[in-house]
Each structure stands twice: as structure tokens, then as C-alpha cells.
Coordinates of C-alpha atoms (C1' of nucleotides) in Angstrom, one line a residue:
Chain A
M61 CA -99.2 -162.9 -43.3
T62 CA -100.2 -162.5 -39.9
N63 CA -99.2 -161.2 -36.7
K64 CA -95.6 -162.1 -35.5
Y65 CA -96.3 -162.8 -32.1
L66 CA -99.6 -165.2 -32.8
T67 CA -97.1 -167.1 -35.0
I68 CA -94.5 -167.3 -31.9
H69 CA -97.7 -168.0 -29.5
N70 CA -98.6 -170.7 -31.5
D71 CA -95.1 -172.2 -32.7
I72 CA -94.5 -172.5 -28.8
V73 CA -98.0 -174.0 -28.0
Q74 CA -97.2 -176.7 -30.2
Q75 CA -93.9 -177.7 -29.1
I76 CA -95.3 -177.6 -25.7
E77 CA -98.3 -179.8 -26.6
T78 CA -96.1 -182.1 -28.3
G79 CA -93.9 -182.6 -25.3
E80 CA -90.9 -180.9 -27.0
I81 CA -90.6 -178.7 -24.2
K82 CA -90.7 -180.7 -21.1
P83 CA -93.5 -179.6 -17.9
N84 CA -91.4 -177.9 -15.7
S85 CA -88.9 -176.8 -17.5
L86 CA -87.6 -173.3 -18.5
L87 CA -88.3 -172.0 -21.5
P88 CA -85.4 -169.7 -23.5
S89 CA -84.7 -166.5 -22.0
E90 CA -86.5 -163.5 -23.4
N91 CA -83.5 -162.6 -25.2
E92 CA -82.6 -166.0 -26.4
L93 CA -85.8 -166.1 -28.3
K94 CA -85.5 -162.7 -29.5
D95 CA -82.6 -163.9 -31.6
R96 CA -83.9 -167.1 -32.8
Y97 CA -87.4 -166.2 -34.1
N98 CA -85.1 -162.3 -35.1
T99 CA -87.6 -160.4 -33.9
S100 CA -87.4 -157.5 -31.2
R101 CA -88.0 -158.4 -27.0
E102 CA -91.0 -156.6 -26.8
T103 CA -92.6 -158.8 -29.6
I104 CA -91.3 -162.0 -27.6
R105 CA -93.1 -160.7 -24.7
K106 CA -96.3 -160.7 -26.3
A107 CA -96.2 -163.9 -26.8
L108 CA -95.0 -164.9 -23.9
N109 CA -98.1 -163.0 -21.5
L110 CA -100.1 -165.0 -24.0
L111 CA -98.8 -168.5 -23.0
S112 CA -99.5 -166.7 -19.6
Q113 CA -102.7 -166.0 -20.1
N114 CA -103.7 -169.2 -21.8
G115 CA -102.3 -171.4 -18.8
Y116 CA -98.9 -172.6 -20.8
I117 CA -96.4 -170.9 -19.0
Q118 CA -95.7 -169.4 -15.5
K119 CA -93.5 -166.1 -15.5
V120 CA -91.3 -165.5 -12.6
R121 CA -89.2 -162.3 -12.7
G122 CA -85.2 -163.3 -12.3
K123 CA -85.6 -166.4 -13.5
G124 CA -87.6 -167.5 -16.6
S125 CA -90.7 -168.9 -17.9
I126 CA -91.7 -172.5 -16.5
V127 CA -93.8 -174.6 -18.4
I128 CA -96.9 -175.7 -16.8
K129 CA -97.7 -179.5 -16.9
G130 CA -100.6 -180.9 -17.8
A131 CA -101.1 -177.3 -19.7
K132 CA -104.2 -177.7 -21.9
L133 CA -104.3 -181.4 -21.6
N134 CA -107.5 -180.8 -19.7
F135 CA -109.0 -178.8 -22.1
P136 CA -111.1 -176.2 -20.8
V137 CA -115.0 -176.0 -20.8
S138 CA -114.5 -172.4 -20.3
G139 CA -113.7 -170.0 -22.6
L140 CA -116.2 -169.4 -24.8
V141 CA -116.4 -172.3 -27.0
S142 CA -119.4 -173.9 -29.5
F143 CA -120.6 -177.0 -28.8
K144 CA -119.6 -178.5 -32.3
E145 CA -115.8 -177.2 -31.7
L146 CA -116.5 -179.0 -28.0
A147 CA -117.3 -181.6 -29.2
D148 CA -114.7 -182.1 -32.3
K149 CA -111.9 -181.7 -29.7
M150 CA -113.1 -184.4 -27.4
G151 CA -113.7 -186.7 -30.6
E152 CA -117.0 -187.6 -29.4
K153 CA -119.6 -187.8 -31.9
P154 CA -122.7 -186.4 -30.5
I155 CA -126.1 -186.2 -32.5
T156 CA -128.3 -182.7 -32.5
I157 CA -131.9 -182.8 -32.7
V158 CA -133.6 -179.5 -33.9
H159 CA -136.7 -179.9 -31.4
E160 CA -137.9 -176.2 -32.2
L161 CA -137.0 -173.6 -34.7
E162 CA -139.0 -170.5 -34.8
L163 CA -139.9 -166.7 -35.2
W164 CA -141.1 -165.3 -31.6
K165 CA -142.1 -163.0 -29.5
P166 CA -140.2 -163.0 -26.4
D167 CA -141.8 -163.5 -23.0
E168 CA -140.9 -161.0 -20.1
Y169 CA -137.8 -163.1 -19.1
I170 CA -136.2 -163.1 -22.6
R171 CA -137.0 -159.4 -22.9
Q172 CA -134.6 -158.5 -20.2
Q173 CA -132.4 -161.0 -20.8
L174 CA -131.8 -159.7 -24.0
N175 CA -132.7 -156.2 -23.3
L176 CA -135.3 -156.1 -26.0
S177 CA -138.5 -153.8 -26.2
N178 CA -142.4 -155.2 -26.7
K179 CA -141.9 -154.8 -30.5
D180 CA -138.8 -157.2 -31.1
T181 CA -138.9 -160.5 -31.9
V182 CA -136.4 -163.2 -31.7
W183 CA -135.5 -166.9 -32.9
K184 CA -136.5 -169.3 -30.2
I185 CA -134.3 -172.5 -30.9
S186 CA -134.4 -175.1 -29.3
R187 CA -131.8 -178.0 -29.7
I188 CA -131.0 -181.7 -28.1
R189 CA -127.8 -183.2 -28.0
E190 CA -127.1 -186.9 -28.1
F191 CA -124.0 -188.7 -26.9
G192 CA -124.3 -193.1 -27.4
G193 CA -127.7 -192.9 -27.7
E194 CA -128.4 -191.1 -24.6
K195 CA -130.3 -187.6 -24.6
I196 CA -127.9 -185.1 -22.0
I197 CA -128.0 -181.6 -23.5
L198 CA -131.0 -179.9 -23.9
D199 CA -129.8 -175.9 -25.3
K200 CA -132.3 -173.2 -25.9
D201 CA -131.2 -170.2 -28.1
Y202 CA -132.6 -167.1 -28.3
L203 CA -130.9 -164.7 -31.0
N204 CA -131.9 -161.1 -31.7
T205 CA -133.7 -160.9 -35.2
K206 CA -132.4 -157.8 -36.2
I207 CA -128.8 -159.2 -36.1
V208 CA -129.8 -162.1 -37.5
P209 CA -132.5 -161.9 -39.9
H210 CA -132.6 -165.5 -41.3
I211 CA -131.2 -169.1 -40.2
T212 CA -132.6 -172.5 -41.4
K213 CA -133.3 -175.8 -39.8
E214 CA -129.7 -176.9 -41.4
I215 CA -127.6 -174.4 -40.0
C216 CA -129.1 -175.1 -36.7
E217 CA -128.2 -179.0 -37.3
S218 CA -124.5 -178.5 -37.6
S219 CA -123.5 -175.1 -36.0
I220 CA -124.9 -171.7 -35.5
F221 CA -121.9 -170.3 -34.5
Y222 CA -119.4 -171.0 -37.7
Y223 CA -122.9 -169.8 -39.4
L224 CA -122.8 -166.3 -37.9
E225 CA -119.4 -165.8 -37.5
H226 CA -118.7 -167.0 -41.7
E227 CA -121.9 -166.6 -43.2
L228 CA -122.6 -163.5 -41.7
N229 CA -119.0 -162.2 -40.9
L230 CA -120.7 -161.5 -37.4
S231 CA -117.7 -161.2 -34.5
I232 CA -118.1 -163.0 -31.4
S233 CA -116.0 -161.5 -29.2
F234 CA -117.1 -162.3 -25.6
A235 CA -119.8 -163.7 -23.7
K236 CA -120.6 -163.8 -19.7
K237 CA -121.7 -167.4 -17.9
E238 CA -123.6 -168.1 -15.1
I239 CA -123.8 -172.0 -13.9
V240 CA -126.8 -172.8 -11.9
I241 CA -128.4 -176.3 -10.6
E242 CA -131.8 -176.4 -10.9
E243 CA -134.9 -178.4 -10.8
P244 CA -135.7 -180.5 -14.2
T245 CA -139.0 -178.4 -15.8
E246 CA -141.7 -180.4 -17.4
E247 CA -140.0 -180.0 -20.7
D248 CA -136.6 -181.0 -19.6
R249 CA -138.2 -184.5 -18.1
A250 CA -139.9 -184.6 -21.9
L251 CA -136.8 -183.9 -23.9
L252 CA -134.1 -185.4 -21.8
D253 CA -132.8 -189.0 -20.8
L254 CA -132.8 -187.7 -17.2
E255 CA -133.1 -191.4 -15.6
G256 CA -134.1 -190.5 -11.9
F257 CA -131.3 -187.7 -12.0
H258 CA -133.4 -184.5 -9.5
N259 CA -131.5 -182.1 -11.1
V260 CA -130.3 -180.4 -14.1
V261 CA -126.8 -177.8 -14.8
N262 CA -128.1 -174.6 -16.5
I263 CA -125.7 -172.8 -18.1
K264 CA -127.0 -169.5 -19.1
N265 CA -124.9 -167.6 -22.0
Y266 CA -124.9 -163.8 -22.4
V267 CA -123.1 -163.4 -25.9
Y268 CA -121.9 -160.4 -27.3
L269 CA -120.5 -159.5 -30.9
E270 CA -117.4 -157.5 -31.3
D271 CA -118.8 -153.7 -30.6
A272 CA -120.2 -154.7 -27.2
T273 CA -124.0 -155.5 -28.5
L274 CA -125.9 -158.1 -26.5
F275 CA -127.0 -160.3 -29.2
Q276 CA -127.7 -164.0 -28.1
Y277 CA -128.9 -165.5 -25.0
T278 CA -128.6 -169.6 -24.3
E279 CA -129.9 -171.9 -22.0
S280 CA -127.3 -175.3 -21.9
R281 CA -129.1 -177.8 -19.7
H282 CA -126.9 -180.8 -18.9
R283 CA -127.9 -183.9 -16.9
P284 CA -125.5 -184.0 -13.9
D285 CA -123.6 -186.8 -13.9
K286 CA -122.3 -185.6 -17.8
F287 CA -121.5 -182.7 -16.6
R288 CA -117.7 -181.1 -16.2
F289 CA -116.6 -177.8 -16.1
V290 CA -112.6 -177.3 -15.8
D291 CA -111.3 -173.7 -15.6
F292 CA -107.9 -171.9 -15.4
A293 CA -107.5 -168.6 -12.8
R294 CA -104.5 -166.4 -12.2
R295 CA -104.9 -164.5 -8.9
N296 CA -105.2 -160.9 -9.6
P297 CA -103.1 -159.3 -7.8
L298 CA -104.5 -156.6 -6.0
Chain B
M133 CA -94.9 -146.2 -5.7
T134 CA -96.2 -148.7 -7.6
N135 CA -96.2 -149.1 -10.8
K136 CA -97.9 -146.5 -13.4
Y137 CA -100.5 -148.8 -15.9
L138 CA -101.6 -150.5 -12.7
T139 CA -102.7 -147.0 -11.1
I140 CA -104.0 -145.9 -13.8
H141 CA -106.0 -149.1 -14.8
N142 CA -107.3 -149.2 -11.1
D143 CA -108.5 -145.3 -11.3
I144 CA -110.4 -146.5 -14.6
V145 CA -112.3 -149.6 -12.8
Q146 CA -112.9 -147.1 -10.2
Q147 CA -114.5 -144.7 -12.4
I148 CA -116.7 -147.3 -14.4
E149 CA -117.9 -149.1 -11.3
T150 CA -118.8 -145.6 -9.5
G151 CA -121.0 -144.7 -12.9
E152 CA -118.7 -142.0 -13.4
I153 CA -118.0 -143.5 -16.7
K154 CA -121.5 -144.9 -18.3
P155 CA -121.8 -148.0 -20.0
N156 CA -121.8 -148.5 -23.4
S157 CA -119.6 -144.9 -23.7
L158 CA -116.7 -144.4 -24.8
L159 CA -113.2 -144.6 -23.3
P160 CA -111.5 -141.7 -23.9
S161 CA -108.5 -142.2 -26.9
E162 CA -105.6 -143.8 -26.2
N163 CA -103.6 -140.7 -27.3
E164 CA -105.8 -138.6 -25.0
L165 CA -105.3 -140.8 -21.6
K166 CA -101.6 -140.3 -22.9
D167 CA -101.7 -136.7 -22.3
R168 CA -104.4 -137.0 -19.0
Y169 CA -101.9 -139.0 -16.8
N170 CA -99.2 -137.8 -18.5
T171 CA -97.5 -140.7 -19.9
S172 CA -96.8 -143.0 -22.9
R173 CA -99.2 -144.4 -25.4
E174 CA -98.0 -147.6 -24.5
T175 CA -98.7 -147.2 -20.8
I176 CA -102.0 -146.9 -21.6
R177 CA -102.3 -149.8 -24.0
K178 CA -101.0 -152.2 -21.1
A179 CA -103.8 -150.5 -18.5
L180 CA -106.0 -150.7 -21.2
N181 CA -105.3 -154.7 -22.0
L182 CA -105.8 -155.5 -18.4
L183 CA -109.4 -153.2 -18.3
S184 CA -110.0 -155.6 -21.3
Q185 CA -108.9 -159.0 -19.9
N186 CA -111.1 -158.3 -16.4
G187 CA -114.0 -157.4 -18.7
Y188 CA -114.6 -154.1 -18.4
I189 CA -114.3 -152.5 -21.7
Q190 CA -114.2 -153.8 -25.1
K191 CA -111.6 -152.7 -27.6
V192 CA -112.6 -152.3 -31.2
R193 CA -109.7 -151.1 -34.1
G194 CA -110.7 -147.7 -35.3
K195 CA -113.2 -147.2 -33.1
G196 CA -112.4 -147.1 -29.3
S197 CA -112.9 -148.5 -26.3
I198 CA -116.8 -149.2 -25.2
V199 CA -117.2 -149.9 -21.3
I200 CA -119.2 -153.2 -21.3
K201 CA -122.5 -152.6 -19.1
G202 CA -122.5 -154.5 -16.1
A203 CA -119.3 -154.8 -15.6
K204 CA -118.3 -157.1 -12.4
L205 CA -121.3 -155.6 -11.0
N206 CA -122.4 -159.6 -11.2
F207 CA -119.0 -160.5 -9.3
P208 CA -117.2 -163.3 -10.3
V209 CA -116.6 -166.9 -8.6
S210 CA -114.2 -167.6 -11.1
G211 CA -111.0 -166.3 -10.6
L212 CA -108.9 -167.1 -8.0
V213 CA -110.3 -165.7 -5.1
S214 CA -110.4 -166.9 -1.2
F215 CA -113.7 -167.8 0.8
K216 CA -113.6 -164.6 2.8
E217 CA -112.9 -162.6 0.2
L218 CA -115.7 -163.7 -1.4
A219 CA -117.7 -163.2 1.3
D220 CA -116.7 -159.8 2.3
K221 CA -117.3 -158.7 -1.0
M222 CA -120.9 -159.8 -1.1
G223 CA -121.4 -158.5 2.4
E224 CA -122.7 -162.6 3.9
K225 CA -121.5 -163.2 7.1
P226 CA -120.9 -166.4 7.3
I227 CA -119.4 -168.5 10.3
T228 CA -116.8 -171.0 9.8
I229 CA -116.8 -174.0 11.7
V230 CA -113.3 -175.9 12.2
H231 CA -114.3 -179.8 12.0
E232 CA -111.0 -181.1 11.4
L233 CA -107.4 -179.7 11.5
E234 CA -105.0 -182.9 11.4
L235 CA -101.1 -183.7 10.3
W236 CA -102.6 -186.7 8.0
K237 CA -100.4 -189.3 5.5
P238 CA -102.6 -189.0 2.6
D239 CA -104.3 -191.5 1.0
E240 CA -103.5 -192.6 -2.8
Y241 CA -106.2 -190.0 -4.0
I242 CA -104.8 -187.3 -2.3
R243 CA -101.2 -188.2 -3.4
Q244 CA -102.4 -188.6 -6.8
Q245 CA -103.7 -185.3 -6.5
L246 CA -100.7 -183.4 -5.0
N247 CA -98.3 -185.4 -6.9
L248 CA -96.9 -186.8 -3.6
S249 CA -94.4 -189.7 -2.6
N250 CA -95.2 -192.3 -0.2
K251 CA -93.7 -190.4 2.9
D252 CA -94.8 -187.0 2.5
T253 CA -97.0 -185.8 4.9
V254 CA -100.1 -183.0 4.5
W255 CA -102.6 -180.7 6.2
K256 CA -105.8 -182.2 6.3
I257 CA -108.3 -179.5 7.2
S258 CA -111.9 -180.2 7.1
R259 CA -114.4 -176.9 7.6
I260 CA -117.9 -175.9 7.4
R261 CA -119.6 -172.8 6.5
E262 CA -122.5 -171.9 7.8
F263 CA -124.7 -169.0 6.4
G264 CA -127.9 -167.8 8.0
G265 CA -128.0 -170.4 10.6
E266 CA -127.6 -173.2 7.5
K267 CA -124.6 -175.3 6.5
I268 CA -123.8 -174.7 3.4
I269 CA -120.4 -175.5 2.4
L270 CA -118.2 -178.3 3.6
D271 CA -114.2 -177.4 2.4
K272 CA -111.8 -179.9 3.0
D273 CA -108.3 -178.4 2.4
Y274 CA -105.1 -180.8 2.1
L275 CA -101.7 -178.8 2.2
N276 CA -98.2 -180.3 1.8
T277 CA -96.6 -179.7 4.7
K278 CA -93.0 -179.1 3.2
I279 CA -94.7 -175.8 2.1
V280 CA -96.7 -175.3 5.1
P281 CA -95.0 -176.8 8.3
H282 CA -97.5 -175.0 10.9
I283 CA -100.9 -174.0 10.8
T284 CA -103.4 -173.2 13.7
K285 CA -107.0 -173.7 14.1
E286 CA -107.7 -169.9 14.7
I287 CA -105.9 -169.4 10.8
C288 CA -108.5 -172.2 9.7
E289 CA -111.4 -170.4 11.4
S290 CA -110.1 -166.9 9.6
S291 CA -108.3 -166.9 6.2
I292 CA -105.8 -169.6 5.3
F293 CA -105.1 -168.1 1.7
Y294 CA -104.1 -164.5 4.6
Y295 CA -101.9 -166.7 6.7
L296 CA -100.1 -167.8 3.5
E297 CA -99.7 -164.8 1.7
H298 CA -99.0 -162.5 4.7
E299 CA -97.6 -164.7 7.2
L300 CA -95.3 -167.4 5.0
N301 CA -95.1 -164.5 2.3
L302 CA -95.8 -168.2 -0.1
S303 CA -97.2 -166.3 -3.5
I304 CA -99.7 -167.9 -4.5
S305 CA -100.2 -167.5 -8.3
F306 CA -102.9 -169.5 -10.2
A307 CA -105.3 -172.3 -9.6
K308 CA -106.6 -175.5 -12.3
K309 CA -110.4 -176.0 -10.7
E310 CA -112.8 -178.5 -12.2
I311 CA -116.3 -178.3 -11.4
V312 CA -119.0 -181.4 -11.2
I313 CA -122.1 -182.4 -9.5
E314 CA -121.7 -185.1 -7.3
E315 CA -124.1 -187.6 -4.9
P316 CA -123.7 -186.7 -1.3
T317 CA -121.4 -188.7 0.7
E318 CA -121.9 -189.8 4.2
E319 CA -120.0 -187.0 5.1
D320 CA -121.6 -184.8 3.4
R321 CA -125.2 -185.9 4.6
A322 CA -123.6 -185.8 8.6
L323 CA -122.2 -182.7 8.2
L324 CA -124.5 -180.5 5.9
D325 CA -128.0 -179.3 5.7
L326 CA -128.9 -181.2 2.8
E327 CA -132.7 -180.7 3.5
G328 CA -133.3 -183.7 0.5
F329 CA -131.2 -182.0 -2.3
H330 CA -129.6 -185.2 -3.8
N331 CA -126.8 -183.9 -5.0
V332 CA -123.5 -181.2 -4.1
V333 CA -121.7 -179.6 -6.1
N334 CA -118.1 -180.1 -5.8
I335 CA -115.4 -177.8 -6.7
K336 CA -112.2 -179.6 -6.9
N337 CA -109.2 -176.6 -7.1
Y338 CA -105.7 -176.9 -7.3
V339 CA -103.7 -174.4 -6.0
Y340 CA -99.7 -173.3 -7.5
L341 CA -97.2 -171.0 -6.1
E342 CA -95.4 -168.2 -8.2
D343 CA -92.8 -171.4 -8.8
A344 CA -95.4 -173.7 -10.4
T345 CA -95.4 -175.4 -7.7
L346 CA -98.2 -177.4 -6.8
F347 CA -99.2 -177.2 -2.7
Q348 CA -102.9 -177.2 -2.7
Y349 CA -105.6 -179.5 -3.3
T350 CA -109.1 -178.3 -2.4
E351 CA -112.7 -179.7 -2.8
S352 CA -115.4 -176.9 -1.9
R353 CA -118.7 -179.3 -1.9
H354 CA -121.5 -176.7 -2.1
R355 CA -125.6 -177.5 -1.4
P356 CA -127.0 -177.0 -5.0
D357 CA -129.5 -174.2 -4.3
K358 CA -126.7 -172.0 -2.9
F359 CA -124.4 -172.6 -5.7
R360 CA -123.7 -170.0 -8.6
F361 CA -120.7 -169.4 -10.6
V362 CA -120.3 -166.7 -12.8
D363 CA -117.6 -166.1 -15.6
F364 CA -116.8 -163.8 -18.1
A365 CA -114.8 -165.4 -21.3
R366 CA -113.3 -164.1 -24.4
R367 CA -113.6 -165.9 -27.5
N368 CA -109.8 -166.9 -28.3
P369 CA -108.5 -166.0 -31.9
L370 CA -107.7 -169.7 -33.3
Chain C
dC258 C1' -64.2 -171.2 5.6
dA259 C1' -68.0 -168.6 5.7
dA260 C1' -69.9 -163.9 4.9
dA261 C1' -70.1 -160.7 1.6
dC262 C1' -70.0 -158.9 -3.2
dA263 C1' -69.8 -158.0 -7.6
dA264 C1' -71.0 -159.8 -12.3
dA265 C1' -73.9 -162.0 -15.7
dC266 C1' -78.5 -163.1 -16.6
dA267 C1' -83.1 -163.0 -16.0
dT268 C1' -88.1 -160.9 -16.7
dG269 C1' -90.4 -156.2 -15.3
dT270 C1' -91.4 -150.8 -16.4
dA271 C1' -91.7 -146.9 -19.4
dT272 C1' -90.6 -143.9 -23.3
dA273 C1' -90.2 -142.8 -28.2
dT274 C1' -91.0 -143.9 -32.9
dA275 C1' -92.9 -145.7 -37.0
dC276 C1' -96.1 -147.7 -40.2
dA277 C1' -100.4 -150.3 -40.6
dA278 C1' -105.6 -150.8 -40.5
dG279 C1' -110.0 -149.7 -39.7
dT280 C1' -113.8 -146.2 -38.9
dT281 C1' -116.0 -141.7 -39.4
dG282 C1' -116.9 -137.4 -41.6
dT283 C1' -116.1 -134.2 -44.9
dT284 C1' -114.9 -133.3 -49.8
dT285 C1' -114.7 -133.6 -54.4
dG286 C1' -115.8 -134.9 -58.4
dA287 C1' -119.1 -136.9 -62.4
Chain D
dT193 C1' -127.4 -136.2 -56.3
dC194 C1' -124.4 -139.7 -55.3
dA195 C1' -120.3 -142.2 -55.3
dA196 C1' -115.5 -142.3 -54.8
dA197 C1' -111.5 -140.1 -52.8
dC198 C1' -109.6 -138.4 -49.1
dA199 C1' -108.3 -136.6 -44.3
dA200 C1' -108.5 -137.1 -39.5
dC201 C1' -109.4 -139.8 -36.5
dT202 C1' -109.2 -144.5 -34.1
dT203 C1' -106.2 -148.8 -32.7
dG204 C1' -102.9 -152.9 -33.9
dT205 C1' -98.1 -154.2 -34.8
dA206 C1' -93.2 -153.8 -34.5
dT207 C1' -88.9 -152.0 -32.9
dA208 C1' -85.3 -149.8 -29.8
dT209 C1' -83.4 -148.1 -25.5
dA210 C1' -82.8 -147.3 -20.9
dC211 C1' -83.0 -148.2 -16.4
dA212 C1' -85.7 -151.4 -12.3
dT213 C1' -85.4 -155.2 -10.2
dG214 C1' -85.0 -160.1 -8.8
dT215 C1' -81.8 -164.9 -9.2
dT216 C1' -77.9 -167.4 -9.2
dT217 C1' -73.3 -167.8 -9.2
dG218 C1' -68.5 -167.4 -8.6
dT219 C1' -65.3 -164.9 -6.8
dT220 C1' -63.0 -161.7 -3.4
dT221 C1' -62.5 -160.4 1.0
dG222 C1' -62.1 -160.9 6.2

DNA sequence: CAAACAAACATGTATATACAAGTTGTTTGA
DNA sequence: TCAAACAACTTGTATATACATGTTTGTTTG
């Protein structure tokens, strides 16, 4: 018993992804969809606007809604997706090694990133992601202990996101991310199979809850040859 | 005489950016805004949803709309923004050197990227961006001549985007982008001040018009130390 | 035969109403 | 005193209607 417009959205997404609706063709008009789904035009429009935001269709006034070619076949690394969800989608079978898991008194840098006081503590988690025998990614997470009091090695091995959302019932709602290229640290060299690469890609993630409180800072350090970021962007009307 | 909801959106954006409305505070309720702006609640909701999409506010059911801290101070390299617009925002004063501008019979790779036939031609443009005396970025553009018949060196020196939108009246509407790390090519080494860096950041851009036709492919090759990508992402409800 | 016009149809904006559902503070009752 | 119930807020969803504006197509008109 979920929303109507989300149901319609998902239905159309499925039709696009299975090829039932062809790229570069027009979707049925809003009025026709309204009749088909037995609903009002506004509800249809909500569904279509979602499709537009997600890069599935392009709405053109006076014409209709064009299905964008290759929509989401190139899955986005953009958006807010956990490593596990991502790996699942790609069909890869990575191994996660929990290298470090401790209650930690944050240093100045992490205190700043998470807006913490001197008394606060964080969970410091460091995990290595291995693909096909190669250690490719080093994930370093810092979680505010006021929001996440307990965590175990087992959770870190499967999915922290899943634990937060389904066990602690925290609703993660948005993130700011920053991508920069850096020289490998000693730690990077020690833990990753860098094979002579001179840089790592550092994806810094600031993760927020539904009430806009910052609770997690993550650095995801990738070997440059295995890094790929795909994004869909609309031009904002000024 | 533009839209109401866009006007309201922009008005609130301004209040947030000038600090008139403080971060982590609540916006007035939708009903109050409705009265203030003398409009209907739905119109207010459209404005607020735009603010939410753009990372300015976080809406919480039952509570209200929280103003997100640091909204857009960290300007996004994400989104679909031209180099000139970006440089303007940052207050940098870059120099653009047009290194190459020619009508070109595309090779296999570019034909594939732009979905062209063997007979089509493209504008091949290669520009170097210089900051503070250092050649940092190499932009390589390929434009479908069927859509852009003419272009001049002067245009390339100022802003291609501006020319397309304001002179040719093309409406650029969305882009797919991909970011990867590559080894510098001979060309990169010759044209950029790489100073011993072993990689370049390659931002591939596929730019589409309003009617969903692909008309431009761009590679923006950055020196890694000067590269920074900032993004705002919402978690999609499954 | 071509240009002008009109009709039909597409999406965009604005408004109104009703109810659902989550949050918060207050009142009520045991 | 304390907890449950309630009232008064908040945002979310669904529907209906009207008109604006852009596109296409066919028809009329000169």
C-alpha cells in the first residue's frame, strides 16, 4: 500500500529498462496515462517528474515525454549508494576485510569534519575492499557515537548502511561528496595493492540523517585505474 | 513576468545565501509562506521541492523544512555548468588558448561517442585553460556540424555555451558525465604543465539538447592536483 | 499552390479542497 | 505523578478545474 505516483514511476521504469518502451520514442500523453492508471493528471505528472529527475525521460512542452537512450544502463556511482548495494548491482563479488574497528577520540581534522566537541568520541572503522584478489579500495569511516552507540565487526563486514537503516532505524537522507586526487599515504601503500600507481582517488562523504544532522564522515580511497564516476546532470534554468 | 514558484524559490535562495535565514533553522510553514507570498500551498510546495532538490533545505514530515548548513557555499562542479560560468563563480581569471579549431572527419571513437554516420563531420576544438600562468586544463570539444554549422575562434575564446544558447538559440538541457583517471597522452604532455604528475583526470561529457538529441562530446582533461568535484546527493527511496 | 489560420493536442502553471500521517505540547484521567 | 489521549500543528498524497503556452496537422483562404 504505497503511493500511487511512486508505483506508476516504478512501473514505467521497468518498462523502459526491459525495453518494452523503446529509447527515443514518446511516452503516452499525460491524459492517456491518467486514464490507463485510473488516476488524476497531477499524480501522473509527479511520476513523470521523478522519471525526468532520474534521467529516464526528457519532457518537451507541446510534444511529450521522450525516453532517453541508455537511461541507467550506465549505472550511476553518483547518488547516495552504499558500497554493498553498488557491488550487488555490478554483480562483482568483493571481499571486505575489517582492518580496524575502535572507539576513538577524534583528532582535530575529524572533529572539524563532523562538527564535534573535544569530549565526543567516534567509531573509527577502516576496511579494505578486495576484487579478484586485488586490494583496490580503502574505506575509512568515522561515526558519531552519540548516534551509533554500538557496532560490531560482523556488521562492518556486511553493510554498515543496512545496519543503520534497518536495525537502528536511522533514515539516511542526503550526503555531500567531494572527489579529489591525492598522493598515497603510508597507510594506502601498506594496505592497498597500488602497483606503482602514484595517486589515489579520495571520495570524501559527509552523510546526513533525515533531520539534517551530520553523523558520518567517510573517506573512500580508490586505486585510480579502478575508479569510475558516472553522473546525470540537468541544466538549471537561471 | 516569470513563474511564481521560481520567483519564490529564488527569493528564498537569496535569503539563505545572505544568511538572512540561518542554517539549521526552520523555514516558515507552507501555510504561512502561502499567506506571505499570497499564493496557494501547492505553489509554495513546488518552490520548496526545488530547494530540496538543490540541497538548500531538508523537508521533514510533521516538523518543517530545515535549512541545510553550508548550502551551496561549496559550489558544485556537479550539474551542467560551462567552464566560463564556473570560473566566474569562483572569481578566478583564467586565460583560454584556442589551440585547434577545424572541421573534422571524425574517427571511429568520436563517431561512436556521438552516434554519427561515416559521412558526418564535426567541429574539433581544442582549448587550453591557464590559471596563474599554469596550463591546467585541456578541453577537447566535438560538435555535430548538422546542429552547429558555424563557429569562430572568438566564440571559442569566450564561451561556446553562451553562443549556443543565446546566438543559435539551442536549449541545452542535460548531460551525462563520466570521470576517470588516465595516463597523460603525448598531447597532454605537450600542451599542459604537468610537472611530473603521472595522471590526468578525464571528465567526459555527453551533452544533449531539449529534444534529447546528442550534439556534443567533450573531454575535459585536468591536472590532478587542481581537480575537485563536489556533489550533493539524496538517497533514493527504493 | 503557398501562406495564413484554426483546431486539436501536448505539457506548464496556478488554485482549491480533502484527507492521510508524523510531531509536539497540553490536557485529562487513573 | 505519570502515562494515555487529545488537539493543534506540520508535511504528504490525491483529486478537480481552469487557463497558459508550445507543437502539429489539416483546412481554409488569397
